[in-house]
Short mmCIF file of C-alpha atoms and ligand atoms in Angstrom, two decimals:
data_model
loop_
_atom_site.label_atom_id
_atom_site.label_comp_id
_atom_site.label_asym_id
_atom_site.label_seq_id
_atom_site.Cartn_x
_atom_site.Cartn_y
_atom_site.Cartn_z
CA MET A 1 -149.76 56.89 -22.43
CA ASP A 2 -147.04 54.27 -22.74
CA LYS A 3 -148.87 51.07 -21.87
CA ASN A 4 -145.77 49.51 -20.42
CA ILE A 5 -145.41 52.01 -17.66
CA ASN A 6 -147.74 51.97 -14.72
CA LEU A 7 -147.44 51.40 -11.02
CA GLU A 8 -147.82 47.68 -11.45
CA THR A 9 -144.94 47.29 -13.89
CA ILE A 10 -142.69 49.18 -11.52
CA ASP A 11 -143.73 46.96 -8.64
CA GLU A 12 -143.12 43.87 -10.74
CA VAL A 13 -139.67 44.95 -11.81
CA ARG A 14 -138.72 45.87 -8.27
CA ALA A 15 -140.03 42.60 -6.80
CA GLU A 16 -138.28 40.55 -9.44
CA ALA A 17 -135.00 42.39 -8.86
CA LEU A 18 -135.15 41.81 -5.11
CA ARG A 19 -135.98 38.15 -5.56
CA GLU A 20 -133.04 37.60 -7.91
CA LEU A 21 -130.71 39.47 -5.65
CA GLN A 22 -131.25 36.98 -2.84
CA ASP A 23 -129.63 34.16 -4.79
CA ILE A 24 -126.59 36.09 -5.93
CA SER A 25 -123.39 34.81 -4.36
CA SER A 26 -120.64 36.27 -6.48
CA LEU A 27 -119.52 39.76 -7.39
CA SER A 28 -119.63 39.04 -11.10
CA LYS A 29 -123.24 37.87 -10.89
CA LEU A 30 -124.05 40.93 -8.85
CA ASP A 31 -122.69 43.15 -11.57
CA GLU A 32 -124.81 41.37 -14.17
CA TRP A 33 -127.79 42.04 -11.98
CA ARG A 34 -126.88 45.72 -11.74
CA VAL A 35 -126.60 46.01 -15.51
CA SER A 36 -129.94 44.29 -16.11
CA TYR A 37 -131.87 46.63 -13.79
CA LEU A 38 -129.87 49.78 -13.32
CA GLY A 39 -127.52 49.75 -16.32
CA ARG A 40 -127.92 51.98 -19.37
CA ASN A 41 -130.41 49.54 -20.88
CA GLY A 42 -131.62 48.13 -17.59
CA SER A 43 -135.34 47.57 -17.07
CA LEU A 44 -135.69 50.22 -14.38
CA THR A 45 -133.58 52.73 -16.32
CA ASN A 46 -135.83 52.23 -19.32
CA ILE A 47 -138.89 52.95 -17.24
CA LEU A 48 -137.34 56.16 -15.96
CA ARG A 49 -136.31 57.15 -19.45
CA LYS A 50 -139.88 56.83 -20.70
CA LEU A 51 -141.46 58.88 -17.93
CA GLY A 52 -141.81 61.81 -20.31
CA SER A 53 -144.43 59.95 -22.30
CA VAL A 54 -146.61 59.25 -19.27
CA PRO A 55 -149.72 61.51 -19.15
CA LEU A 56 -149.26 64.47 -16.85
CA GLU A 57 -151.90 63.45 -14.30
CA ASN A 58 -150.09 60.14 -13.57
CA ARG A 59 -146.54 61.26 -14.16
CA ARG A 60 -145.84 62.62 -10.73
CA GLN A 61 -146.95 59.49 -8.89
CA ILE A 62 -145.37 57.05 -11.33
CA GLY A 63 -142.15 59.09 -11.43
CA ALA A 64 -141.91 59.16 -7.65
CA THR A 65 -142.50 55.40 -7.40
CA ALA A 66 -139.92 54.64 -10.10
CA ASN A 67 -137.34 56.85 -8.41
CA GLN A 68 -137.97 55.21 -5.05
CA ALA A 69 -137.51 51.81 -6.68
CA LYS A 70 -134.21 52.97 -8.17
CA LEU A 71 -132.96 54.25 -4.83
CA LEU A 72 -134.00 51.02 -3.13
CA LEU A 73 -132.21 48.83 -5.68
CA GLU A 74 -129.07 50.95 -5.48
CA GLU A 75 -129.10 50.68 -1.74
CA LYS A 76 -129.61 46.90 -1.88
CA LEU A 77 -126.83 46.66 -4.44
CA ASP A 78 -124.36 48.38 -2.10
CA HIS A 79 -125.44 46.31 0.83
CA HIS A 80 -125.12 43.05 -1.08
CA ARG A 81 -121.73 44.02 -2.46
CA ASN A 82 -120.45 44.59 1.07
CA LEU A 83 -121.85 41.27 2.22
CA LEU A 84 -120.08 39.41 -0.56
CA ALA A 85 -116.82 41.25 -0.07
CA ASN A 86 -116.77 40.36 3.61
CA ALA A 87 -117.69 36.73 3.07
CA LYS A 88 -115.20 36.34 0.29
CA THR A 89 -112.31 33.98 0.86
CA SER A 90 -109.78 33.32 -1.83
CA SER A 91 -110.76 29.65 -2.17
CA GLU A 92 -114.50 30.28 -2.51
CA SER A 93 -114.62 33.20 -4.79
CA GLU A 94 -114.79 33.06 -8.56
CA ASP A 95 -113.71 36.68 -8.57
CA ASP A 96 -110.44 35.81 -6.98
CA VAL A 97 -108.18 38.59 -8.04
CA LEU A 98 -104.56 38.59 -7.08
CA ASP A 99 -103.60 41.95 -5.67
CA VAL A 100 -99.87 42.03 -6.25
CA THR A 101 -99.52 45.26 -4.33
CA LEU A 102 -100.47 43.66 -0.99
CA PRO A 103 -97.55 42.85 1.34
CA GLY A 104 -96.76 39.12 1.49
CA TRP A 105 -97.25 36.80 4.46
CA PRO A 106 -94.06 36.37 6.44
CA LEU A 107 -92.88 32.75 6.12
CA SER A 108 -90.98 31.28 8.98
CA ASN A 109 -88.28 28.82 7.97
CA GLY A 110 -88.49 26.60 11.01
CA ASN A 111 -85.41 25.11 12.61
CA LEU A 112 -84.15 21.93 14.16
CA HIS A 113 -85.41 20.88 17.56
CA PRO A 114 -82.74 21.42 20.25
CA SER A 115 -82.68 17.67 21.01
CA THR A 116 -82.06 16.89 17.34
CA LYS A 117 -79.39 19.54 17.15
CA MET A 118 -77.63 18.24 20.24
CA LEU A 119 -77.92 14.68 19.00
CA ARG A 120 -76.26 15.64 15.74
CA GLU A 121 -73.41 17.37 17.53
CA ILE A 122 -72.82 14.35 19.75
CA THR A 123 -72.95 11.98 16.79
CA LYS A 124 -70.46 14.15 14.92
CA ALA A 125 -68.04 14.13 17.84
CA PHE A 126 -68.02 10.32 18.03
CA SER A 127 -68.06 9.79 14.26
CA SER A 128 -64.77 11.62 14.10
CA MET A 129 -63.41 8.96 16.47
CA GLY A 130 -64.53 6.11 14.22
CA PHE A 131 -67.92 5.24 15.74
CA GLN A 132 -70.68 4.14 13.37
CA VAL A 133 -74.26 5.20 14.03
CA GLN A 134 -76.98 2.60 14.39
CA GLU A 135 -80.57 2.95 15.57
CA GLY A 136 -82.77 0.38 17.26
CA PRO A 137 -86.41 -0.31 18.21
CA GLU A 138 -88.20 1.78 20.83
CA ILE A 139 -90.51 -1.14 21.61
CA GLU A 140 -88.19 -3.72 23.07
CA TRP A 141 -88.17 -7.18 24.64
CA ASP A 142 -87.55 -7.58 28.33
CA ARG A 143 -84.68 -9.88 27.28
CA TYR A 144 -82.69 -7.13 25.56
CA ASN A 145 -83.63 -4.28 27.86
CA PHE A 146 -82.75 -6.29 31.01
CA ASP A 147 -81.88 -10.02 30.90
CA LEU A 148 -78.99 -9.97 28.46
CA LEU A 149 -77.61 -6.92 30.24
CA ASN A 150 -77.12 -8.90 33.42
CA ILE A 151 -80.37 -7.69 34.99
CA PRO A 152 -82.48 -10.84 35.55
CA SER A 153 -86.15 -10.41 36.44
CA ASP A 154 -85.59 -10.90 40.17
CA HIS A 155 -82.68 -8.45 40.30
CA PRO A 156 -83.25 -5.38 42.51
CA ALA A 157 -81.38 -3.26 39.96
CA ARG A 158 -84.53 -3.31 37.84
CA ASP A 159 -85.83 -0.67 40.21
CA MET A 160 -83.32 1.72 38.66
CA TRP A 161 -85.52 1.88 35.59
CA ASP A 162 -89.22 2.59 36.07
CA THR A 163 -90.64 0.74 33.15
CA LEU A 164 -93.65 1.25 30.89
CA TRP A 165 -94.75 -2.31 30.09
CA LEU A 166 -96.80 -3.08 27.02
CA ASP A 167 -100.20 -4.70 27.28
CA TYR A 168 -99.10 -7.95 25.66
CA THR A 169 -98.95 -11.31 27.43
CA ASP A 170 -97.04 -14.32 26.13
CA LYS A 171 -98.11 -17.95 26.55
CA HIS A 172 -96.38 -18.16 29.93
CA GLY A 173 -98.44 -15.27 31.24
CA ASN A 174 -95.49 -12.85 31.17
CA THR A 175 -95.53 -9.34 29.77
CA PRO A 176 -92.18 -9.40 28.03
CA MET A 177 -92.48 -6.22 25.94
CA LEU A 178 -91.80 -2.68 27.05
CA LEU A 179 -90.86 0.79 25.90
CA ARG A 180 -87.10 0.73 26.20
CA THR A 181 -85.90 2.49 29.33
CA HIS A 182 -82.45 3.12 27.90
CA THR A 183 -80.51 2.62 24.67
CA SER A 184 -78.35 -0.08 26.30
CA PRO A 185 -80.40 -3.00 24.82
CA MET A 186 -78.75 -2.13 21.52
CA GLN A 187 -75.43 -3.28 23.03
CA ALA A 188 -76.77 -6.84 23.00
CA ARG A 189 -78.45 -6.52 19.61
CA ILE A 190 -75.29 -5.19 18.01
CA MET A 191 -73.02 -7.81 19.56
CA GLU A 192 -75.39 -10.55 18.38
CA ASN A 193 -75.15 -9.38 14.81
CA ALA A 194 -71.62 -8.11 14.38
CA LYS A 195 -68.11 -9.38 14.85
CA PRO A 196 -65.48 -7.40 16.80
CA PRO A 197 -63.92 -4.96 16.45
CA ILE A 198 -67.09 -2.95 17.15
CA ARG A 199 -67.43 0.78 17.60
CA VAL A 200 -71.05 1.86 17.49
CA LEU A 201 -73.05 4.83 18.64
CA VAL A 202 -76.81 4.43 19.21
CA PRO A 203 -78.98 7.54 19.40
CA GLY A 204 -82.63 7.05 20.28
CA LYS A 205 -85.76 7.82 22.25
CA CYS A 206 -86.29 6.21 25.66
CA TYR A 207 -89.23 6.15 28.05
CA ARG A 208 -89.67 5.84 31.79
CA TYR A 209 -92.68 5.62 34.02
CA GLU A 210 -92.02 8.65 36.14
CA ALA A 211 -93.47 11.94 37.21
CA THR A 212 -92.01 14.92 35.41
CA ASP A 213 -90.20 17.78 37.08
CA SER A 214 -87.50 20.19 36.02
CA THR A 215 -84.91 17.43 35.67
CA HIS A 216 -87.08 14.41 34.80
CA GLU A 217 -89.10 13.65 31.70
CA TRP A 218 -90.94 10.43 30.89
CA GLN A 219 -89.57 10.62 27.32
CA PHE A 220 -86.06 11.65 26.39
CA PHE A 221 -83.19 10.90 24.05
CA GLN A 222 -80.15 8.89 24.97
CA VAL A 223 -76.95 8.09 23.16
CA GLU A 224 -75.28 4.78 23.83
CA GLY A 225 -71.71 3.96 22.89
CA LEU A 226 -70.12 0.55 22.59
CA ALA A 227 -66.58 -0.51 21.71
CA ILE A 228 -65.58 -4.19 21.69
CA GLY A 229 -62.28 -5.67 20.62
CA GLU A 230 -59.19 -7.43 21.84
CA GLY A 231 -57.26 -5.70 24.60
CA ILE A 232 -59.50 -2.64 25.03
CA THR A 233 -58.89 -1.00 28.41
CA PHE A 234 -60.38 1.62 30.68
CA ALA A 235 -57.78 4.09 29.42
CA GLU A 236 -59.43 4.04 26.00
CA LEU A 237 -62.81 4.71 27.56
CA LYS A 238 -61.40 7.73 29.36
CA GLY A 239 -59.61 9.03 26.29
CA THR A 240 -62.77 8.71 24.18
CA LEU A 241 -64.93 10.55 26.71
CA TYR A 242 -62.36 13.31 27.25
CA GLU A 243 -62.35 13.98 23.53
CA PHE A 244 -66.15 13.97 23.46
CA VAL A 245 -66.37 16.60 26.22
CA ARG A 246 -63.78 18.73 24.45
CA CYS A 247 -65.78 18.59 21.19
CA ILE A 248 -69.08 19.53 22.81
CA PHE A 249 -68.10 21.86 25.65
CA GLY A 250 -64.70 23.19 24.62
CA ASP A 251 -61.43 23.04 26.52
CA GLU A 252 -62.54 24.87 29.69
CA ARG A 253 -64.70 22.18 31.26
CA LYS A 254 -63.06 19.83 33.75
CA ILE A 255 -63.91 16.15 33.94
CA ARG A 256 -64.36 13.84 36.91
CA PHE A 257 -64.89 10.06 37.12
CA ARG A 258 -66.40 8.32 40.14
CA CYS A 259 -67.24 4.69 40.85
CA ASP A 260 -70.86 3.82 40.15
CA PHE A 261 -72.91 0.69 39.71
CA PHE A 262 -74.58 -0.47 36.52
CA PRO A 263 -75.23 -4.22 36.22
CA PHE A 264 -73.87 -4.42 32.67
CA VAL A 265 -70.43 -2.94 33.37
CA GLU A 266 -67.57 -3.75 35.72
CA PRO A 267 -66.05 -1.52 36.84
CA GLY A 268 -68.80 1.07 36.39
CA VAL A 269 -68.38 4.83 36.63
CA ASP A 270 -70.26 8.03 36.28
CA MET A 271 -68.67 11.01 34.64
CA SER A 272 -69.24 14.61 35.65
CA ILE A 273 -68.13 17.88 34.12
CA SER A 274 -67.61 21.19 35.85
CA ASN A 275 -70.79 23.27 36.05
CA PHE A 276 -71.91 25.73 33.40
CA VAL A 277 -71.12 29.35 34.17
CA ASP A 278 -73.09 31.86 32.14
CA PRO A 279 -70.44 34.08 30.50
CA GLU A 280 -72.70 37.15 30.72
CA THR A 281 -73.82 36.94 34.33
CA GLY A 282 -70.99 34.84 35.76
CA LYS A 283 -73.74 32.72 37.40
CA ARG A 284 -74.67 29.05 37.18
CA PRO A 285 -78.23 28.68 35.90
CA ILE A 286 -78.38 24.95 36.67
CA ASP A 287 -77.87 23.17 39.99
CA TYR A 288 -76.72 26.43 41.42
CA ASN A 289 -74.79 24.98 44.31
CA GLN A 290 -73.01 22.23 42.51
CA ASP A 291 -69.51 22.40 41.14
CA TRP A 292 -69.87 19.12 39.28
CA ILE A 293 -72.70 17.86 37.11
CA GLU A 294 -73.06 14.22 36.22
CA ILE A 295 -73.52 13.70 32.49
CA LEU A 296 -73.15 10.00 31.80
CA GLY A 297 -72.71 6.45 33.00
CA ALA A 298 -69.99 4.20 31.62
CA GLY A 299 -67.76 1.24 32.30
CA MET A 300 -66.08 -1.87 30.99
CA VAL A 301 -68.59 -4.31 29.51
CA HIS A 302 -69.38 -6.94 32.16
CA PRO A 303 -68.01 -10.45 31.41
CA ASN A 304 -71.53 -11.82 32.00
CA VAL A 305 -72.88 -9.64 29.19
CA LEU A 306 -70.14 -10.86 26.84
CA LYS A 307 -70.90 -14.46 27.82
CA ASN A 308 -74.67 -13.95 27.40
CA ILE A 309 -74.06 -13.09 23.76
CA GLY A 310 -71.52 -15.87 23.24
CA TYR A 311 -68.30 -13.80 23.32
CA ASP A 312 -65.30 -15.19 25.22
CA PRO A 313 -64.42 -12.64 27.95
CA ASP A 314 -60.86 -13.91 27.98
CA VAL A 315 -60.45 -12.83 24.37
CA TYR A 316 -62.68 -9.78 24.07
CA SER A 317 -63.16 -6.75 26.22
CA GLY A 318 -64.79 -3.42 25.66
CA PHE A 319 -66.36 -0.32 27.09
CA ALA A 320 -69.84 1.17 27.00
CA PHE A 321 -71.35 4.49 27.93
CA GLY A 322 -74.77 6.08 27.92
CA MET A 323 -75.93 9.67 28.27
CA GLY A 324 -79.11 11.75 28.22
CA VAL A 325 -79.17 14.10 25.27
CA GLU A 326 -81.45 16.75 26.79
CA ARG A 327 -79.27 16.85 29.88
CA ILE A 328 -76.22 17.56 27.76
CA ALA A 329 -78.13 20.29 25.92
CA MET A 330 -79.22 21.81 29.25
CA LEU A 331 -75.63 21.95 30.41
CA LYS A 332 -74.37 23.31 27.15
CA TYR A 333 -76.97 26.04 26.70
CA GLY A 334 -77.90 26.76 30.32
CA ILE A 335 -81.50 25.47 30.10
CA ASP A 336 -82.95 25.01 33.57
CA ASP A 337 -86.05 22.89 32.91
CA ILE A 338 -86.11 19.67 30.87
CA ARG A 339 -89.88 19.97 30.33
CA LEU A 340 -89.24 22.84 27.91
CA PHE A 341 -88.00 20.32 25.34
CA TYR A 342 -91.40 18.67 25.02
CA SER A 343 -93.84 21.51 25.62
CA ASN A 344 -93.73 22.88 22.05
CA ASP A 345 -93.38 26.48 23.12
CA LEU A 346 -92.09 28.37 20.11
CA ARG A 347 -90.52 31.05 22.28
CA PHE A 348 -88.17 28.35 23.54
CA LEU A 349 -87.76 26.36 20.33
CA GLU A 350 -86.98 29.40 18.21
CA GLN A 351 -83.87 30.13 20.22
CA PHE A 352 -81.97 27.22 18.69
N1 DAH B 401 -78.25 2.75 30.55
C1 DAH B 401 -77.87 3.57 31.66
C2 DAH B 401 -79.06 4.43 32.08
O1 DAH B 401 -79.95 4.63 31.33
C3 DAH B 401 -76.72 4.47 31.30
C4 DAH B 401 -75.46 3.69 31.12
C5 DAH B 401 -74.63 3.50 32.18
C6 DAH B 401 -75.14 3.16 29.89
C7 DAH B 401 -73.44 2.79 32.04
C8 DAH B 401 -73.96 2.44 29.73
C9 DAH B 401 -73.12 2.26 30.82
O2 DAH B 401 -73.61 1.91 28.57
O3 DAH B 401 -71.96 1.59 30.66
O4 DAH B 401 -79.11 4.86 33.19
#
């Protein structure tokens, strides 16, 4: 009888194989394991091959045990292979094989946010009229956001802007810093640092302490315009804004000016354009009942503002205007809820 083959050796080989199998975590190691036990020269294969030399009286029992061990190991092999295949991720696996026949992942290109797109269109329209673009800080001093713009701290007009104040107190106990409520503070900053003639456009984010609804957001973009020089009149303001509306909305929209009050301009106006009519349905998706929609505030720069900066109002005059970018986009594209701009819903964003 071959001394090497008895029930014990088979048990040992089987137990050793199962123990090793537990620690195997890659397909290549698993294949090495298969070769060492079940391969052509594997330890279990060798046992089976030598069965013929086992004495007849033991052969049946030893043969049956060896065959059972083989079946068991084959079964465990399959099971383990499935486990590894399921757990396999491309980063973990050493057997990472690139299957070039698989279809690729679709890559989406992304696109500009509608506010950014609108902002660029507006900037382009005014650039063509000689306005330079300048940005300013979103965290602003009370002085620029209000005082220099003819809105002193006791002025009731401050109620027009619900302000988010910053948690910073100066040595007088005041909280003089805020998130700018409009882009108008840049009027003062620009005048302080430049000499007329000035023609500047200021795009930027603004913030207000207010509840949101379909026409109000606590964060939004504005664009401010400022032109200062000698002998600038209201006619130039009108001409500039007419051209702007034509660039953005085309020739069909009508324009209307009405008197309005803003502390930093005199006279002050608001400008409306005729409502958007959806060309497909013939309906107005926004402010259904209104013929006119207000899109911006404007006016001739107030003499007090010029004086605050140190400009002589008898020599210099100018105009200013400010508009909400999302509002313009809503009117241009027929969007009926401003909250869509900041809710990150791809179904909305992908349409632009
Ligand atoms: N800053 C104003 C607002 O946020 C808009 C505005 C009105 C800006 C009149 C101007 C202006 O420059 O002349 O409501």
